[in-house]
Amino acid sequence: MNHLLVELTKIVGAQHVLTDPELMAPYVTDWTRRWRGDAQAVIRPGNTAEVSAVVRTCRDAGVSITVQGGNTGLVGGSVPATHSDDVAGVPLPVLVSTRRLTRLDEVDQLAGQVTVGAGVTLGDLHKHAGAAGWEYGVDLAARDSATVGGTVSTNAGGIRVIAYGMTRAQVRGIEAVLPDGEVIEHLGGLVKDNTGYDLAGLFTGSEGTLGIITAVRLSLVRPTAATSVALIGVSSFGQALHLLHTAIESEVSVLAAEITDRTGMRLAMEVATLAWPLTGDHQFVLLLEVADGGTGGGFIADALADCDVVIGIDALTKKRLWEYRERQSEAFSVHAAKTAGGIAHKLDISIPLQHLGECADELRDRMSRYPQVDTFGVFGHLGDGNLHVEITGPDADDESVDFEVLSVVAKYQGSVSAEHGIGRAKTKWLDTSRSTSEILAMRAIKQAWDQNNLMNPGVIFT
Ligand SMILES: Cc1cc2nc3c(=O)[nH]c(=O)nc-3n(C[C@H](O)[C@H](O)[C@H](O)COP(=O)(O)OP(=O)(O)OC[C@H]3O[C@@H](n4cnc5c(N)ncnc54)[C@H](O)[C@@H]3O)c2cc1C
């Protein structure tokens, strides 16, 4: 054991310093299996003081840190680079896992807020808020593994953005360890607090490049009325968007508007052993969830009169209708494992709503002519103009197909990352969505806080 690991062991205890390759394996490979790297150890601090001491010790040793929460990120930001990517002589990084930071404070009933540790999963936060009579406004399919720290650090979106906005809209304060080990803490939760720079806002979406988030103060929302879910067969994005604006009673809140194409539906049916849910075959399936008291009355019967539709009002049916959508990413990964490339290329784009259908058609057309592509599908958050593009066939390191997709996104003035972040996967394309001046400003902030580039090097910036 080298000197650094001896010092880190003194801080977190031997059982929280993992160096056995078998124990480290799940930490150094990401959820998509496309990104894997090398680290000298996985360190699992149990509180903020330990995180701070770990960061200081690594800084003094000139060793970089990769920060990891639930490791469900889809852009390779949660795992270190491979050793061959490292400059010769540079020591391997240390991977700091935040999963033991599971502080869950009592819900502040007056403010409708809660302070939680970075390692708390979204699922546990939902249960905690629910037990106190509140809800947390961010939800996504990886809820049982994704952590609060990870979702803040990526400014995660998910299935409720149409109702409550992205994670940034929920963050009221933050506690974090800066790259020099200094702790900043601003968890008072004041709604109005114009006292200088918004550091919590800066940390939100910083993908571990500015430090380690250890706790977050979050706004909660009042529970909605019981909901109903409609699954509707549609032939185009245009028809789906039209229904989103015409098929829901005006006084009813829309909680989700998701879309899945036929390819993804078929793959989800295989992986989840589900039957086709509608009477006819359709190019796309639209999922709408509305807070109408769970009666199904939130949908306008006349607008849906000519549609192939199934409505769920009981919990079991709603869960089944959601499953086609929530199993998408997994379904493409399972399918990819059977193809030559072995992994699915996953892209997360957003497009101005008026061009969404046109862009998806162009992508489908280009991919159908792309020799290595075996399967192409899109699904995503329709209301936010956010599509997840899944491609199987090309090798994991064949980036030409990703480039092809992102060049179409640039043509329609979309974003190369709607909600997953830049990570390692999209550093080359940052400049297609952000101007040179913006990137220079971001680099200046990074440089000011992390002169030696020790915090998540290779993430966001090349
Ligand atoms: C099935 C599935 C569905 C998904 N659906 C969605 C979706 O609908 N919307 C969406 O936005 N994303 C979605 N994701 C992606 C993923 O769940 C999110 O990006 C999530 O925010 C990652 O959280 P995590 O705890 O797993 O973070 P990780 O994957 O561990 O890390 C992600 C990034 O955050 C950094 N990080 C993690 N914790 C901290 C911390 N405490 N301090 C500083 N930096 C940190 C890491 O270094 C990395 O750069 C999905 C993923 C899966 C597998």
Coordinates of N, CA, C and O in Angstrom, one line a residue, residues 306-413:
D306 N -60.9 9.5 -32.1 CA -60.4 8.6 -33.2 C -59.1 7.9 -32.9 O -58.4 7.4 -33.8
C307 N -58.7 8.0 -31.7 CA -57.3 7.4 -31.3 C -57.5 6.0 -30.7 O -58.5 5.6 -30.1
D308 N -56.4 5.3 -30.9 CA -56.2 4.0 -30.3 C -55.6 4.3 -28.9 O -54.4 4.7 -28.8
V309 N -56.4 4.2 -27.8 CA -55.9 4.7 -26.5 C -56.3 3.7 -25.4 O -57.3 3.0 -25.5
V310 N -55.4 3.6 -24.4 CA -55.7 2.8 -23.2 C -55.4 3.7 -22.0 O -54.4 4.4 -22.0
I311 N -56.4 3.8 -21.1 CA -56.2 4.7 -19.9 C -56.1 3.9 -18.7 O -56.9 2.9 -18.4
G312 N -55.2 4.2 -17.8 CA -55.0 3.5 -16.5 C -55.3 4.5 -15.4 O -54.8 5.6 -15.4
I313 N -56.1 4.0 -14.4 CA -56.4 4.8 -13.3 C -56.0 4.2 -12.0 O -55.7 4.8 -11.0
D314 N -55.8 2.8 -12.0 CA -55.4 2.2 -10.8 C -53.9 2.0 -10.8 O -53.3 2.0 -11.9
A315 N -53.3 1.9 -9.6 CA -51.8 1.9 -9.5 C -51.1 0.8 -10.3 O -50.1 1.1 -11.0
L316 N -51.7 -0.3 -10.4 CA -51.0 -1.5 -11.1 C -51.0 -1.2 -12.6 O -50.0 -1.4 -13.3
T317 N -52.2 -0.7 -13.1 CA -52.2 -0.5 -14.6 C -51.3 0.7 -14.9 O -50.6 0.6 -15.9
K318 N -51.3 1.7 -14.1 CA -50.4 2.9 -14.4 C -49.0 2.4 -14.4 O -48.2 2.8 -15.3
K319 N -48.6 1.6 -13.5 CA -47.2 1.1 -13.4 C -46.9 0.3 -14.7 O -45.8 0.5 -15.3
R320 N -47.8 -0.5 -15.1 CA -47.6 -1.3 -16.4 C -47.5 -0.4 -17.6 O -46.6 -0.6 -18.4
L321 N -48.3 0.6 -17.7 CA -48.2 1.5 -18.8 C -46.9 2.3 -18.9 O -46.4 2.6 -19.9
W322 N -46.4 2.6 -17.7 CA -45.2 3.4 -17.6 C -44.0 2.5 -18.0 O -42.9 2.9 -18.4
E323 N -44.1 1.1 -17.7 CA -43.0 0.2 -17.9 C -42.4 0.3 -19.3 O -41.2 0.2 -19.5
Y324 N -43.3 0.4 -20.3 CA -42.8 0.4 -21.7 C -41.8 1.6 -21.9 O -40.8 1.4 -22.5
R325 N -42.1 2.7 -21.2 CA -41.2 3.9 -21.4 C -40.0 3.8 -20.4 O -38.9 4.1 -20.9
E326 N -40.2 3.3 -19.2 CA -39.1 3.3 -18.3 C -38.0 2.2 -18.5 O -36.9 2.3 -18.1
R327 N -38.4 1.2 -19.3 CA -37.4 0.1 -19.6 C -36.6 0.4 -20.9 O -35.9 -0.5 -21.3
Q328 N -36.8 1.6 -21.5 CA -36.2 1.9 -22.8 C -34.7 1.7 -22.8 O -34.1 1.0 -23.6
S329 N -34.0 2.5 -21.9 CA -32.6 2.5 -22.0 C -32.0 1.1 -21.8 O -31.1 0.6 -22.5
E330 N -32.6 0.4 -20.8 CA -32.2 -1.0 -20.5 C -32.4 -1.9 -21.7 O -31.6 -2.7 -22.1
A331 N -33.6 -1.7 -22.3 CA -34.0 -2.6 -23.5 C -33.0 -2.5 -24.6 O -32.6 -3.5 -25.2
F332 N -32.5 -1.2 -24.9 CA -31.6 -1.1 -26.0 C -30.2 -1.6 -25.6 O -29.5 -2.2 -26.4
S333 N -29.8 -1.5 -24.3 CA -28.5 -2.1 -23.9 C -28.6 -3.6 -24.0 O -27.6 -4.2 -24.4
V334 N -29.7 -4.2 -23.6 CA -29.8 -5.7 -23.6 C -29.7 -6.1 -25.1 O -29.0 -7.1 -25.5
H335 N -30.4 -5.4 -26.0 CA -30.4 -5.7 -27.4 C -29.0 -5.5 -28.0 O -28.5 -6.4 -28.7
A336 N -28.3 -4.5 -27.6 CA -27.0 -4.2 -28.1 C -26.0 -5.3 -27.8 O -25.1 -5.6 -28.6
A337 N -26.2 -5.9 -26.6 CA -25.2 -6.9 -26.1 C -25.2 -8.1 -27.1 O -24.3 -8.9 -27.2
K338 N -26.3 -8.2 -27.9 CA -26.4 -9.3 -28.9 C -25.9 -9.0 -30.2 O -25.9 -9.8 -31.1
T339 N -25.5 -7.7 -30.4 CA -25.0 -7.3 -31.7 C -23.5 -7.2 -31.7 O -22.8 -7.3 -30.7
A340 N -22.9 -7.0 -32.9 CA -21.5 -7.0 -33.1 C -20.8 -5.9 -32.2 O -19.8 -6.2 -31.6
G341 N -21.4 -4.7 -32.1 CA -20.8 -3.6 -31.4 C -20.8 -3.9 -29.9 O -19.9 -3.4 -29.1
G342 N -21.8 -4.6 -29.4 CA -21.8 -5.0 -28.0 C -22.5 -4.0 -27.0 O -23.0 -4.4 -26.0
I343 N -22.4 -2.7 -27.4 CA -23.0 -1.7 -26.5 C -23.9 -0.8 -27.3 O -23.8 -0.7 -28.5
A344 N -24.8 -0.1 -26.6 CA -25.7 0.9 -27.3 C -25.0 2.3 -27.3 O -24.6 2.7 -26.2
H345 N -25.0 3.0 -28.4 CA -24.6 4.4 -28.4 C -25.9 5.1 -27.9 O -26.9 5.0 -28.5
K346 N -25.7 5.9 -26.8 CA -26.9 6.6 -26.3 C -26.6 8.1 -26.3 O -25.6 8.6 -25.8
L347 N -27.5 8.8 -27.0 CA -27.4 10.3 -27.1 C -28.6 10.9 -26.6 O -29.7 10.3 -26.6
D348 N -28.5 12.1 -26.1 CA -29.5 12.8 -25.3 C -29.6 14.2 -25.9 O -28.8 15.0 -25.5
I349 N -30.6 14.4 -26.7 CA -30.6 15.7 -27.5 C -31.8 16.5 -27.2 O -32.9 15.9 -26.8
S350 N -31.8 17.8 -27.3 CA -33.0 18.5 -27.3 C -33.1 19.4 -28.5 O -32.1 19.9 -29.0
I351 N -34.3 19.6 -29.0 CA -34.5 20.2 -30.3 C -35.7 21.2 -30.1 O -36.7 20.8 -29.4
P352 N -35.7 22.4 -30.7 CA -36.9 23.2 -30.6 C -38.1 22.5 -31.1 O -38.0 21.7 -32.1
L353 N -39.2 22.6 -30.3 CA -40.3 21.7 -30.6 C -40.8 21.8 -32.0 O -41.2 20.7 -32.6
Q354 N -40.7 22.9 -32.7 CA -41.3 23.0 -34.0 C -40.5 22.2 -35.0 O -41.0 21.9 -36.1
H355 N -39.2 21.8 -34.7 CA -38.4 21.0 -35.6 C -38.2 19.5 -35.1 O -37.5 18.8 -35.7
L356 N -38.9 19.2 -34.0 CA -38.6 17.9 -33.4 C -38.9 16.7 -34.4 O -38.0 15.8 -34.5
G357 N -40.0 16.7 -35.0 CA -40.4 15.6 -35.9 C -39.5 15.6 -37.1 O -39.0 14.5 -37.5
E358 N -39.2 16.7 -37.7 CA -38.4 16.8 -38.8 C -37.0 16.3 -38.5 O -36.4 15.5 -39.3
C359 N -36.5 16.6 -37.4 CA -35.1 16.2 -36.9 C -35.1 14.7 -36.7 O -34.2 14.0 -37.2
A360 N -36.2 14.2 -36.1 CA -36.2 12.7 -35.8 C -36.3 12.0 -37.1 O -35.7 10.9 -37.3
D361 N -37.1 12.5 -38.1 CA -37.2 11.8 -39.4 C -35.8 11.8 -40.1 O -35.4 10.8 -40.7
E362 N -35.1 13.0 -40.0 CA -33.8 13.0 -40.7 C -32.8 12.0 -40.1 O -32.0 11.4 -40.8
L363 N -32.9 11.9 -38.7 CA -32.0 11.0 -38.1 C -32.3 9.6 -38.5 O -31.4 8.8 -38.8
R364 N -33.6 9.2 -38.5 CA -34.0 7.9 -38.9 C -33.5 7.6 -40.4 O -32.9 6.5 -40.6
D365 N -33.6 8.6 -41.2 CA -33.2 8.4 -42.6 C -31.7 8.2 -42.7 O -31.2 7.3 -43.3
R366 N -31.0 9.1 -42.0 CA -29.5 8.9 -42.1 C -29.0 7.6 -41.5 O -28.1 7.0 -42.0
M367 N -29.6 7.2 -40.4 CA -29.2 6.0 -39.7 C -29.5 4.7 -40.6 O -28.8 3.8 -40.5
S368 N -30.6 4.8 -41.3 CA -31.0 3.7 -42.1 C -30.0 3.5 -43.3 O -29.9 2.4 -43.8
R369 N -29.2 4.5 -43.6 CA -28.2 4.4 -44.6 C -26.8 4.2 -44.1 O -25.8 4.1 -44.8
Y370 N -26.7 4.1 -42.7 CA -25.4 4.0 -42.1 C -25.0 2.6 -42.0 O -25.7 1.8 -41.3
P371 N -23.9 2.2 -42.7 CA -23.7 0.7 -42.8 C -23.6 -0.1 -41.5 O -24.2 -1.2 -41.5
Q372 N -23.0 0.5 -40.5 CA -22.8 -0.3 -39.3 C -24.0 -0.4 -38.4 O -24.1 -1.2 -37.5
V373 N -25.0 0.5 -38.7 CA -26.1 0.6 -37.7 C -27.1 -0.6 -37.9 O -27.6 -0.9 -39.0
D374 N -27.3 -1.3 -36.8 CA -28.2 -2.4 -36.8 C -29.6 -2.0 -36.3 O -30.6 -2.4 -36.9
T375 N -29.7 -1.2 -35.3 CA -31.0 -0.7 -34.8 C -30.9 0.7 -34.4 O -29.9 1.2 -33.8
F376 N -32.0 1.5 -34.7 CA -32.0 2.9 -34.3 C -33.4 3.1 -33.7 O -34.4 2.7 -34.2
G377 N -33.4 3.8 -32.6 CA -34.7 4.2 -31.9 C -34.6 5.5 -31.2 O -33.5 5.9 -30.8
V378 N -35.8 6.1 -31.0 CA -35.8 7.3 -30.2 C -37.0 7.2 -29.2 O -38.0 6.6 -29.4
F379 N -36.7 7.7 -28.0 CA -37.8 7.9 -27.0 C -37.4 9.1 -26.2 O -36.3 9.6 -26.3
G380 N -38.4 9.6 -25.3 CA -37.9 10.7 -24.5 C -39.1 11.5 -24.0 O -40.3 11.2 -24.0
H381 N -38.7 12.7 -23.5 CA -39.6 13.6 -22.8 C -40.1 14.6 -23.9 O -39.5 15.7 -24.1
L382 N -41.2 14.2 -24.4 CA -41.8 15.0 -25.6 C -42.0 16.5 -25.2 O -41.7 17.4 -26.0
G383 N -42.6 16.7 -24.0 CA -43.0 18.1 -23.6 C -41.8 19.0 -23.6 O -41.9 20.2 -23.7
D384 N -40.6 18.4 -23.3 CA -39.4 19.2 -23.2 C -38.6 19.2 -24.5 O -37.4 19.8 -24.5
G385 N -39.1 18.6 -25.5 CA -38.3 18.6 -26.8 C -37.0 17.7 -26.6 O -36.0 18.0 -27.3
N386 N -37.1 16.8 -25.7 CA -35.8 16.0 -25.4 C -36.0 14.6 -25.9 O -36.8 13.8 -25.4
L387 N -35.1 14.2 -26.8 CA -35.1 12.8 -27.3 C -33.9 12.1 -26.9 O -32.8 12.6 -26.9
H388 N -34.1 10.8 -26.5 CA -32.9 9.9 -26.3 C -32.8 9.1 -27.5 O -33.7 8.4 -27.9
V389 N -31.6 9.2 -28.1 CA -31.4 8.4 -29.4 C -30.6 7.2 -29.0 O -29.5 7.3 -28.3
E390 N -31.0 6.0 -29.5 CA -30.3 4.8 -29.2 C -29.9 4.1 -30.5 O -30.7 4.0 -31.4
I391 N -28.6 3.8 -30.6 CA -28.1 3.1 -31.8 C -27.3 1.9 -31.4 O -26.4 2.0 -30.6
T392 N -27.6 0.8 -32.0 CA -26.8 -0.4 -31.8 C -26.1 -0.8 -33.1 O -26.6 -0.5 -34.2
G393 N -25.0 -1.5 -33.0 CA -24.3 -2.0 -34.2 C -22.9 -1.5 -34.2 O -21.9 -2.3 -34.1
P394 N -22.6 -0.2 -34.2 CA -21.2 0.3 -34.3 C -20.5 0.0 -33.0 O -21.0 -0.1 -31.9
D395 N -19.1 -0.2 -33.1 CA -18.3 -0.5 -32.0 C -18.4 0.6 -31.0 O -18.7 1.8 -31.3
A396 N -18.0 0.3 -29.7 CA -18.1 1.3 -28.6 C -17.2 2.5 -28.9 O -17.6 3.6 -28.6
D397 N -16.1 2.3 -29.5 CA -15.2 3.5 -29.7 C -15.3 4.1 -31.1 O -14.6 5.0 -31.5
D398 N -16.3 3.7 -31.9 CA -16.6 4.3 -33.2 C -17.5 5.5 -33.0 O -18.7 5.4 -32.8
E399 N -16.8 6.7 -32.9 CA -17.6 7.9 -32.6 C -18.2 8.5 -33.8 O -18.9 9.5 -33.7
S400 N -18.0 7.9 -35.0 CA -18.5 8.6 -36.2 C -20.0 8.7 -36.2 O -20.6 9.7 -36.7
V401 N -20.6 7.6 -35.7 CA -22.1 7.6 -35.7 C -22.6 8.7 -34.8 O -23.6 9.3 -35.0
D402 N -22.0 8.9 -33.6 CA -22.4 9.9 -32.7 C -22.2 11.3 -33.3 O -23.1 12.1 -33.2
F403 N -21.1 11.4 -34.1 CA -20.9 12.7 -34.8 C -22.0 13.0 -35.8 O -22.5 14.1 -35.9
E404 N -22.4 11.9 -36.5 CA -23.5 12.1 -37.5 C -24.7 12.6 -36.8 O -25.4 13.5 -37.3
V405 N -25.1 12.0 -35.7 CA -26.3 12.4 -35.0 C -26.2 13.9 -34.5 O -27.1 14.7 -34.7
L406 N -25.0 14.2 -33.9 CA -24.9 15.5 -33.3 C -24.8 16.6 -34.4 O -25.1 17.7 -34.1
S407 N -24.3 16.2 -35.6 CA -24.3 17.2 -36.6 C -25.7 17.6 -37.1 O -26.0 18.7 -37.4
V408 N -26.6 16.6 -37.0 CA -28.0 16.9 -37.3 C -28.6 17.8 -36.2 O -29.4 18.8 -36.5
V409 N -28.2 17.5 -35.0 CA -28.7 18.4 -33.9 C -28.3 19.8 -34.0 O -29.0 20.7 -33.9
A410 N -27.0 20.0 -34.4 CA -26.5 21.3 -34.7 C -27.3 22.0 -35.8 O -27.6 23.2 -35.7
K411 N -27.6 21.3 -36.8 CA -28.3 21.9 -37.9 C -29.7 22.4 -37.5 O -30.1 23.5 -37.9
Y412 N -30.3 21.8 -36.5 CA -31.6 22.2 -36.0 C -31.5 23.1 -34.8 O -32.5 23.4 -34.0
Q413 N -30.2 23.6 -34.5 CA -29.9 24.4 -33.3 C -30.4 23.9 -32.0 O -31.0 24.5 -31.2

